[in-house]
Amino acid sequence: MTSVAGLYNYPIKGLTQQPLTEVALRAAHGFPFDREIALARPGGEYRAGMDFGVDKTEFYALVSEARLAGLTTHLQPDTGRLTVRVRGNSVLDVDVNTSKGRDAVLKFYARVLDLPRGVEPVFARDEGRRFTDTAHHSDRQMHFISLINLATVRDFAARVKQDIDPLRFRANIYIDGLAPWQELTLLGREFRLGDVTLRGTKPTGRCAATEVDPGTGHRDIPVPQLLTQTYGHQFMGIYVETVSDGLLQLAAEFALGDLVV
């Protein structure tokens, strides 16, 4: 039986994933609290209040800053409390809904990122915006949700003879029970996970962020290169969009039309 094996959101782009047991989805909207905050590069294209997306390279993230994965972060979205730990020790505990808390975050990450003296990231948060990798394409794609088929990850790991942690791919939804690469057959088609209807939109091309071990922050496996060598492309997973409102829960069963797979 194919079902949901993992649910995650990423309140701050590039920082630690946060596991969920359930999530209330709305049609044409992404995961609640997913990539709603980012650390933008000073002097870059991002401007507070902008109503369009910019490329992911405009933000500090694992694609360039592998060291971010060495910190364990947790943001409580309803209270704004952000905690950061290093090897289990608390190094930051602030409220990002206050100017004092945001200033502390920027000073802290300026040190983490070894920015020049007097240079800090820009705290990016704009009502109704998400800093997803697809946001610069269109507002519709800004709300795309990332889905990974665990069987595909296992097939890749076996072929390259490497231990591949699925969390490298920073997906919102992980499903298990499909055949390897069967998720690609969902592109352009509607399917259900529990009571929620989704539609496959496009394959997810992978970048250097997936080279980073999510537990250590070390750039240790050239995932995009290995995908190309193994399969002739750099895809892993697909993007989907929500078609109906509903509560998505762990273990929700997959169905394609009336067929439960």
mmCIF file of C-alpha atoms in Angstrom:
data_model
loop_
_atom_site.group_PDB
_atom_site.id
_atom_site.type_symbol
_atom_site.label_atom_id
_atom_site.label_comp_id
_atom_site.label_asym_id
_atom_site.label_seq_id
_atom_site.Cartn_x
_atom_site.Cartn_y
_atom_site.Cartn_z
ATOM 1 C CA MET A 1 0.000 0.000 0.000
ATOM 2 C CA THR A 2 1.442 3.376 -1.032
ATOM 3 C CA SER A 3 1.173 6.010 1.654
ATOM 4 C CA VAL A 4 2.715 9.133 3.173
ATOM 5 C CA ALA A 5 5.892 8.251 5.071
ATOM 6 C CA GLY A 6 7.005 11.762 6.019
ATOM 7 C CA LEU A 7 5.787 15.345 6.154
ATOM 8 C CA TYR A 8 8.118 18.324 6.619
ATOM 9 C CA ASN A 9 8.121 22.052 6.367
ATOM 10 C CA TYR A 10 11.039 24.471 6.332
ATOM 11 C CA PRO A 11 9.925 27.717 7.996
ATOM 12 C CA ILE A 12 13.288 29.378 7.250
ATOM 13 C CA LYS A 13 14.766 28.706 3.829
ATOM 14 C CA GLY A 14 18.022 26.751 4.011
ATOM 15 C CA LEU A 15 17.687 25.838 7.678
ATOM 16 C CA THR A 16 16.526 22.684 9.468
ATOM 17 C CA GLN A 17 13.495 20.707 8.330
ATOM 18 C CA GLN A 18 10.650 20.360 10.846
ATOM 19 C CA PRO A 19 8.639 17.105 10.903
ATOM 20 C CA LEU A 20 4.849 17.185 10.954
ATOM 21 C CA THR A 21 2.230 14.570 11.719
ATOM 22 C CA GLU A 22 -0.439 16.397 9.735
ATOM 23 C CA VAL A 23 -0.911 19.560 7.728
ATOM 24 C CA ALA A 24 -4.020 21.421 6.590
ATOM 25 C CA LEU A 25 -3.699 22.177 2.886
ATOM 26 C CA ARG A 26 -5.636 24.648 0.753
ATOM 27 C CA ALA A 27 -6.195 24.472 -2.980
ATOM 28 C CA ALA A 28 -3.539 26.413 -4.943
ATOM 29 C CA HIS A 29 -1.503 27.021 -1.775
ATOM 30 C CA GLY A 30 1.694 25.418 -0.514
ATOM 31 C CA PHE A 31 2.549 24.034 2.900
ATOM 32 C CA PRO A 32 1.661 26.418 5.739
ATOM 33 C CA PHE A 33 4.766 28.129 7.180
ATOM 34 C CA ASP A 34 7.003 26.655 4.480
ATOM 35 C CA ARG A 35 9.914 28.890 3.379
ATOM 36 C CA GLU A 36 8.091 31.983 4.628
ATOM 37 C CA ILE A 37 11.334 33.442 6.015
ATOM 38 C CA ALA A 38 14.742 33.627 4.364
ATOM 39 C CA LEU A 39 18.137 35.201 4.919
ATOM 40 C CA ALA A 40 18.735 37.342 1.840
ATOM 41 C CA ARG A 41 22.111 38.446 0.548
ATOM 42 C CA PRO A 42 22.796 42.113 1.284
ATOM 43 C CA GLY A 43 22.981 44.206 -1.873
ATOM 44 C CA GLY A 44 21.150 41.538 -3.871
ATOM 45 C CA GLU A 45 17.881 41.616 -5.781
ATOM 46 C CA TYR A 46 15.619 41.001 -2.808
ATOM 47 C CA ARG A 47 13.792 44.056 -1.474
ATOM 48 C CA ALA A 48 11.333 44.080 1.412
ATOM 49 C CA GLY A 49 7.756 44.186 0.177
ATOM 50 C CA MET A 50 8.479 42.996 -3.351
ATOM 51 C CA ASP A 51 5.582 41.189 -5.006
ATOM 52 C CA PHE A 52 7.564 38.790 -7.183
ATOM 53 C CA GLY A 53 10.057 36.035 -6.531
ATOM 54 C CA VAL A 54 13.805 36.085 -7.103
ATOM 55 C CA ASP A 55 16.241 33.256 -7.738
ATOM 56 C CA LYS A 56 17.347 31.055 -4.822
ATOM 57 C CA THR A 57 20.918 32.289 -5.246
ATOM 58 C CA GLU A 58 19.759 35.602 -3.767
ATOM 59 C CA PHE A 59 19.465 33.883 -0.378
ATOM 60 C CA TYR A 60 21.865 32.114 1.954
ATOM 61 C CA ALA A 61 21.109 28.409 1.582
ATOM 62 C CA LEU A 62 22.790 25.007 1.352
ATOM 63 C CA VAL A 63 23.479 25.357 -2.359
ATOM 64 C CA SER A 64 26.381 27.674 -1.405
ATOM 65 C CA GLU A 65 26.561 27.659 2.397
ATOM 66 C CA ALA A 66 26.895 24.023 3.482
ATOM 67 C CA ARG A 67 27.773 25.066 7.046
ATOM 68 C CA LEU A 68 24.130 25.996 7.671
ATOM 69 C CA ALA A 69 23.312 22.282 7.967
ATOM 70 C CA GLY A 70 25.644 22.035 10.958
ATOM 71 C CA LEU A 71 23.151 24.021 13.037
ATOM 72 C CA THR A 72 19.879 22.580 14.299
ATOM 73 C CA THR A 73 17.102 25.144 14.170
ATOM 74 C CA HIS A 74 13.469 25.142 15.176
ATOM 75 C CA LEU A 75 10.931 27.899 14.616
ATOM 76 C CA GLN A 76 7.579 27.818 16.374
ATOM 77 C CA PRO A 77 5.484 29.535 13.696
ATOM 78 C CA ASP A 78 2.596 30.590 15.938
ATOM 79 C CA THR A 79 4.841 32.269 18.524
ATOM 80 C CA GLY A 80 7.879 33.256 16.451
ATOM 81 C CA ARG A 81 10.293 31.584 18.867
ATOM 82 C CA LEU A 82 13.464 30.489 17.081
ATOM 83 C CA THR A 83 15.993 28.225 18.767
ATOM 84 C CA VAL A 84 19.377 27.270 17.346
ATOM 85 C CA ARG A 85 21.519 24.437 18.702
ATOM 86 C CA VAL A 86 25.030 23.271 17.924
ATOM 87 C CA ARG A 87 25.869 19.708 18.983
ATOM 88 C CA GLY A 88 22.910 19.825 21.345
ATOM 89 C CA ASN A 89 23.865 23.114 23.002
ATOM 90 C CA SER A 90 21.569 26.121 22.735
ATOM 91 C CA VAL A 91 23.315 29.064 21.053
ATOM 92 C CA LEU A 92 20.321 31.261 20.186
ATOM 93 C CA ASP A 93 16.797 31.611 21.563
ATOM 94 C CA VAL A 94 14.852 34.626 20.278
ATOM 95 C CA ASP A 95 11.465 35.860 19.122
ATOM 96 C CA VAL A 96 11.656 36.694 15.413
ATOM 97 C CA ASN A 97 8.424 38.674 15.671
ATOM 98 C CA THR A 98 10.350 41.403 17.501
ATOM 99 C CA SER A 99 12.952 43.736 16.046
ATOM 100 C CA LYS A 100 15.333 42.767 18.852
ATOM 101 C CA GLY A 101 14.953 39.092 17.980
ATOM 102 C CA ARG A 102 15.452 39.671 14.254
ATOM 103 C CA ASP A 103 18.555 41.761 14.921
ATOM 104 C CA ALA A 104 19.962 38.949 17.051
ATOM 105 C CA VAL A 105 19.314 36.453 14.237
ATOM 106 C CA LEU A 106 21.121 38.612 11.682
ATOM 107 C CA LYS A 107 24.129 39.204 13.932
ATOM 108 C CA PHE A 108 24.341 35.512 14.755
ATOM 109 C CA TYR A 109 24.208 34.362 11.128
ATOM 110 C CA ALA A 110 26.662 37.036 10.051
ATOM 111 C CA ARG A 111 29.149 35.261 12.334
ATOM 112 C CA VAL A 112 28.129 31.794 11.163
ATOM 113 C CA LEU A 113 28.578 32.828 7.530
ATOM 114 C CA ASP A 114 31.853 34.659 8.190
ATOM 115 C CA LEU A 115 30.542 37.851 6.615
ATOM 116 C CA PRO A 116 32.805 40.924 6.627
ATOM 117 C CA ARG A 117 32.633 43.203 9.631
ATOM 118 C CA GLY A 118 29.512 45.348 9.503
ATOM 119 C CA VAL A 119 27.775 43.134 6.894
ATOM 120 C CA GLU A 120 24.674 41.157 7.847
ATOM 121 C CA PRO A 121 22.051 39.108 5.995
ATOM 122 C CA VAL A 122 18.691 40.710 5.274
ATOM 123 C CA PHE A 123 15.723 39.279 7.174
ATOM 124 C CA ALA A 124 13.261 38.448 4.384
ATOM 125 C CA ARG A 125 9.593 37.987 5.247
ATOM 126 C CA ASP A 126 6.718 39.395 3.222
ATOM 127 C CA GLU A 127 3.015 38.790 3.679
ATOM 128 C CA GLY A 128 1.764 36.189 1.198
ATOM 129 C CA ARG A 129 5.212 35.364 -0.192
ATOM 130 C CA ARG A 130 7.180 32.118 -0.076
ATOM 131 C CA PHE A 131 10.887 31.805 -0.772
ATOM 132 C CA THR A 132 10.634 28.451 -2.527
ATOM 133 C CA ASP A 133 13.057 27.505 -5.294
ATOM 134 C CA THR A 134 10.232 27.861 -7.836
ATOM 135 C CA ALA A 135 9.007 31.261 -6.621
ATOM 136 C CA HIS A 136 10.929 33.195 -9.264
ATOM 137 C CA HIS A 137 9.015 31.449 -12.062
ATOM 138 C CA SER A 138 5.516 32.622 -11.069
ATOM 139 C CA ASP A 139 3.206 33.079 -8.099
ATOM 140 C CA ARG A 140 1.517 29.803 -9.013
ATOM 141 C CA GLN A 141 4.822 27.929 -8.873
ATOM 142 C CA MET A 142 5.715 29.698 -5.629
ATOM 143 C CA HIS A 143 3.144 27.391 -3.987
ATOM 144 C CA PHE A 144 4.404 24.149 -5.522
ATOM 145 C CA ILE A 145 5.016 21.353 -3.009
ATOM 146 C CA SER A 146 7.998 19.023 -3.235
ATOM 147 C CA LEU A 147 7.333 15.267 -3.215
ATOM 148 C CA ILE A 148 9.875 12.451 -2.998
ATOM 149 C CA ASN A 149 9.326 8.755 -3.718
ATOM 150 C CA LEU A 150 11.487 6.856 -1.212
ATOM 151 C CA ALA A 151 11.799 3.898 -3.572
ATOM 152 C CA THR A 152 13.530 6.163 -6.086
ATOM 153 C CA VAL A 153 16.016 7.298 -3.443
ATOM 154 C CA ARG A 154 16.725 3.676 -2.548
ATOM 155 C CA ASP A 155 17.234 2.791 -6.216
ATOM 156 C CA PHE A 156 19.677 5.688 -6.602
ATOM 157 C CA ALA A 157 21.557 4.734 -3.419
ATOM 158 C CA ALA A 158 21.897 1.117 -4.549
ATOM 159 C CA ARG A 159 23.173 2.075 -7.993
ATOM 160 C CA VAL A 160 25.810 4.521 -6.712
ATOM 161 C CA LYS A 161 26.659 2.354 -3.681
ATOM 162 C CA GLN A 162 26.205 5.250 -1.268
ATOM 163 C CA ASP A 163 24.070 5.782 1.817
ATOM 164 C CA ILE A 164 21.705 8.520 0.611
ATOM 165 C CA ASP A 165 19.661 10.221 3.327
ATOM 166 C CA PRO A 166 16.294 11.195 1.759
ATOM 167 C CA LEU A 167 16.360 14.393 3.818
ATOM 168 C CA ARG A 168 19.073 15.673 1.464
ATOM 169 C CA PHE A 169 16.235 16.446 -0.923
ATOM 170 C CA ARG A 170 14.364 18.694 1.532
ATOM 171 C CA ALA A 171 10.909 17.603 0.358
ATOM 172 C CA ASN A 172 7.578 18.411 1.940
ATOM 173 C CA ILE A 173 6.039 15.004 1.280
ATOM 174 C CA TYR A 174 7.772 11.617 1.275
ATOM 175 C CA ILE A 175 5.776 8.649 0.002
ATOM 176 C CA ASP A 176 6.571 4.950 0.009
ATOM 177 C CA GLY A 177 5.064 2.017 -1.859
ATOM 178 C CA LEU A 178 5.428 3.143 -5.473
ATOM 179 C CA ALA A 179 7.978 1.558 -7.784
ATOM 180 C CA PRO A 180 11.192 3.529 -8.356
ATOM 181 C CA TRP A 181 10.565 6.525 -10.638
ATOM 182 C CA GLN A 182 6.822 5.823 -10.783
ATOM 183 C CA GLU A 183 6.269 9.344 -9.451
ATOM 184 C CA LEU A 184 7.149 10.680 -12.906
ATOM 185 C CA THR A 185 3.951 9.088 -14.236
ATOM 186 C CA LEU A 186 2.007 11.507 -12.010
ATOM 187 C CA LEU A 187 3.095 14.554 -13.994
ATOM 188 C CA GLY A 188 0.001 16.242 -15.420
ATOM 189 C CA ARG A 189 -2.289 13.880 -13.503
ATOM 190 C CA GLU A 190 -4.417 14.242 -10.401
ATOM 191 C CA PHE A 191 -4.057 11.825 -7.497
ATOM 192 C CA ARG A 192 -5.116 11.637 -3.866
ATOM 193 C CA LEU A 193 -3.241 11.355 -0.613
ATOM 194 C CA GLY A 194 -5.933 10.612 1.914
ATOM 195 C CA ASP A 195 -8.631 13.240 1.414
ATOM 196 C CA VAL A 196 -6.399 15.740 -0.427
ATOM 197 C CA THR A 197 -6.268 15.904 -4.214
ATOM 198 C CA LEU A 198 -2.945 16.901 -5.773
ATOM 199 C CA ARG A 199 -1.642 17.298 -9.311
ATOM 200 C CA GLY A 200 1.860 16.524 -10.533
ATOM 201 C CA THR A 201 3.399 19.538 -12.249
ATOM 202 C CA LYS A 202 7.074 19.015 -13.122
ATOM 203 C CA PRO A 203 10.155 17.006 -12.120
ATOM 204 C CA THR A 204 12.473 18.513 -9.535
ATOM 205 C CA GLY A 205 15.918 19.315 -10.858
ATOM 206 C CA ARG A 206 18.625 18.966 -8.225
ATOM 207 C CA CYS A 207 21.412 21.385 -7.374
ATOM 208 C CA ALA A 208 24.509 21.445 -5.173
ATOM 209 C CA ALA A 209 22.389 21.747 -2.015
ATOM 210 C CA THR A 210 21.845 17.975 -2.189
ATOM 211 C CA GLU A 211 25.600 17.413 -1.897
ATOM 212 C CA VAL A 212 25.371 18.432 1.766
ATOM 213 C CA ASP A 213 24.903 15.832 4.491
ATOM 214 C CA PRO A 214 21.868 17.154 6.443
ATOM 215 C CA GLY A 215 23.295 15.957 9.744
ATOM 216 C CA THR A 216 26.877 17.190 9.547
ATOM 217 C CA GLY A 217 26.881 20.074 7.097
ATOM 218 C CA HIS A 218 29.693 18.435 5.116
ATOM 219 C CA ARG A 219 29.557 18.489 1.320
ATOM 220 C CA ASP A 220 30.302 14.808 0.824
ATOM 221 C CA ILE A 221 28.354 13.284 -2.105
ATOM 222 C CA PRO A 222 28.129 14.890 -5.601
ATOM 223 C CA VAL A 223 24.448 14.062 -6.002
ATOM 224 C CA PRO A 224 23.694 16.020 -9.223
ATOM 225 C CA GLN A 225 26.768 14.562 -10.919
ATOM 226 C CA LEU A 226 25.854 11.033 -9.833
ATOM 227 C CA LEU A 227 22.271 11.461 -11.031
ATOM 228 C CA THR A 228 23.549 12.492 -14.440
ATOM 229 C CA GLN A 229 26.005 9.600 -14.615
ATOM 230 C CA THR A 230 23.400 7.081 -13.457
ATOM 231 C CA TYR A 231 20.199 8.216 -15.163
ATOM 232 C CA GLY A 232 21.190 10.864 -17.688
ATOM 233 C CA HIS A 233 19.357 13.648 -15.845
ATOM 234 C CA GLN A 234 19.423 15.506 -12.530
ATOM 235 C CA PHE A 235 15.841 14.899 -11.411
ATOM 236 C CA MET A 236 14.836 13.520 -8.025
ATOM 237 C CA GLY A 237 11.200 13.848 -7.037
ATOM 238 C CA ILE A 238 8.443 16.002 -8.479
ATOM 239 C CA TYR A 239 6.590 19.184 -7.687
ATOM 240 C CA VAL A 240 2.859 18.961 -7.055
ATOM 241 C CA GLU A 241 0.117 21.490 -6.486
ATOM 242 C CA THR A 242 -2.959 21.227 -4.303
ATOM 243 C CA VAL A 243 -6.273 20.846 -6.103
ATOM 244 C CA SER A 244 -8.554 20.523 -3.070
ATOM 245 C CA ASP A 245 -8.582 21.589 0.562
ATOM 246 C CA GLY A 246 -8.008 18.894 3.136
ATOM 247 C CA LEU A 247 -6.029 17.541 6.046
ATOM 248 C CA LEU A 248 -2.971 15.557 4.990
ATOM 249 C CA GLN A 249 -1.695 13.111 7.610
ATOM 250 C CA LEU A 250 1.134 10.638 7.994
ATOM 251 C CA ALA A 251 0.144 7.225 6.602
ATOM 252 C CA ALA A 252 -2.478 8.775 4.295
ATOM 253 C CA GLU A 253 -3.031 6.361 1.425
ATOM 254 C CA PHE A 254 -2.235 7.123 -2.198
ATOM 255 C CA ALA A 255 -4.927 6.725 -4.845
ATOM 256 C CA LEU A 256 -4.892 7.452 -8.565
ATOM 257 C CA GLY A 257 -8.485 8.017 -9.582
ATOM 258 C CA ASP A 258 -10.452 5.163 -8.071
ATOM 259 C CA LEU A 259 -7.402 2.908 -7.956
ATOM 260 C CA VAL A 260 -5.586 2.551 -4.625
ATOM 261 C CA VAL A 261 -1.941 1.692 -5.290
#
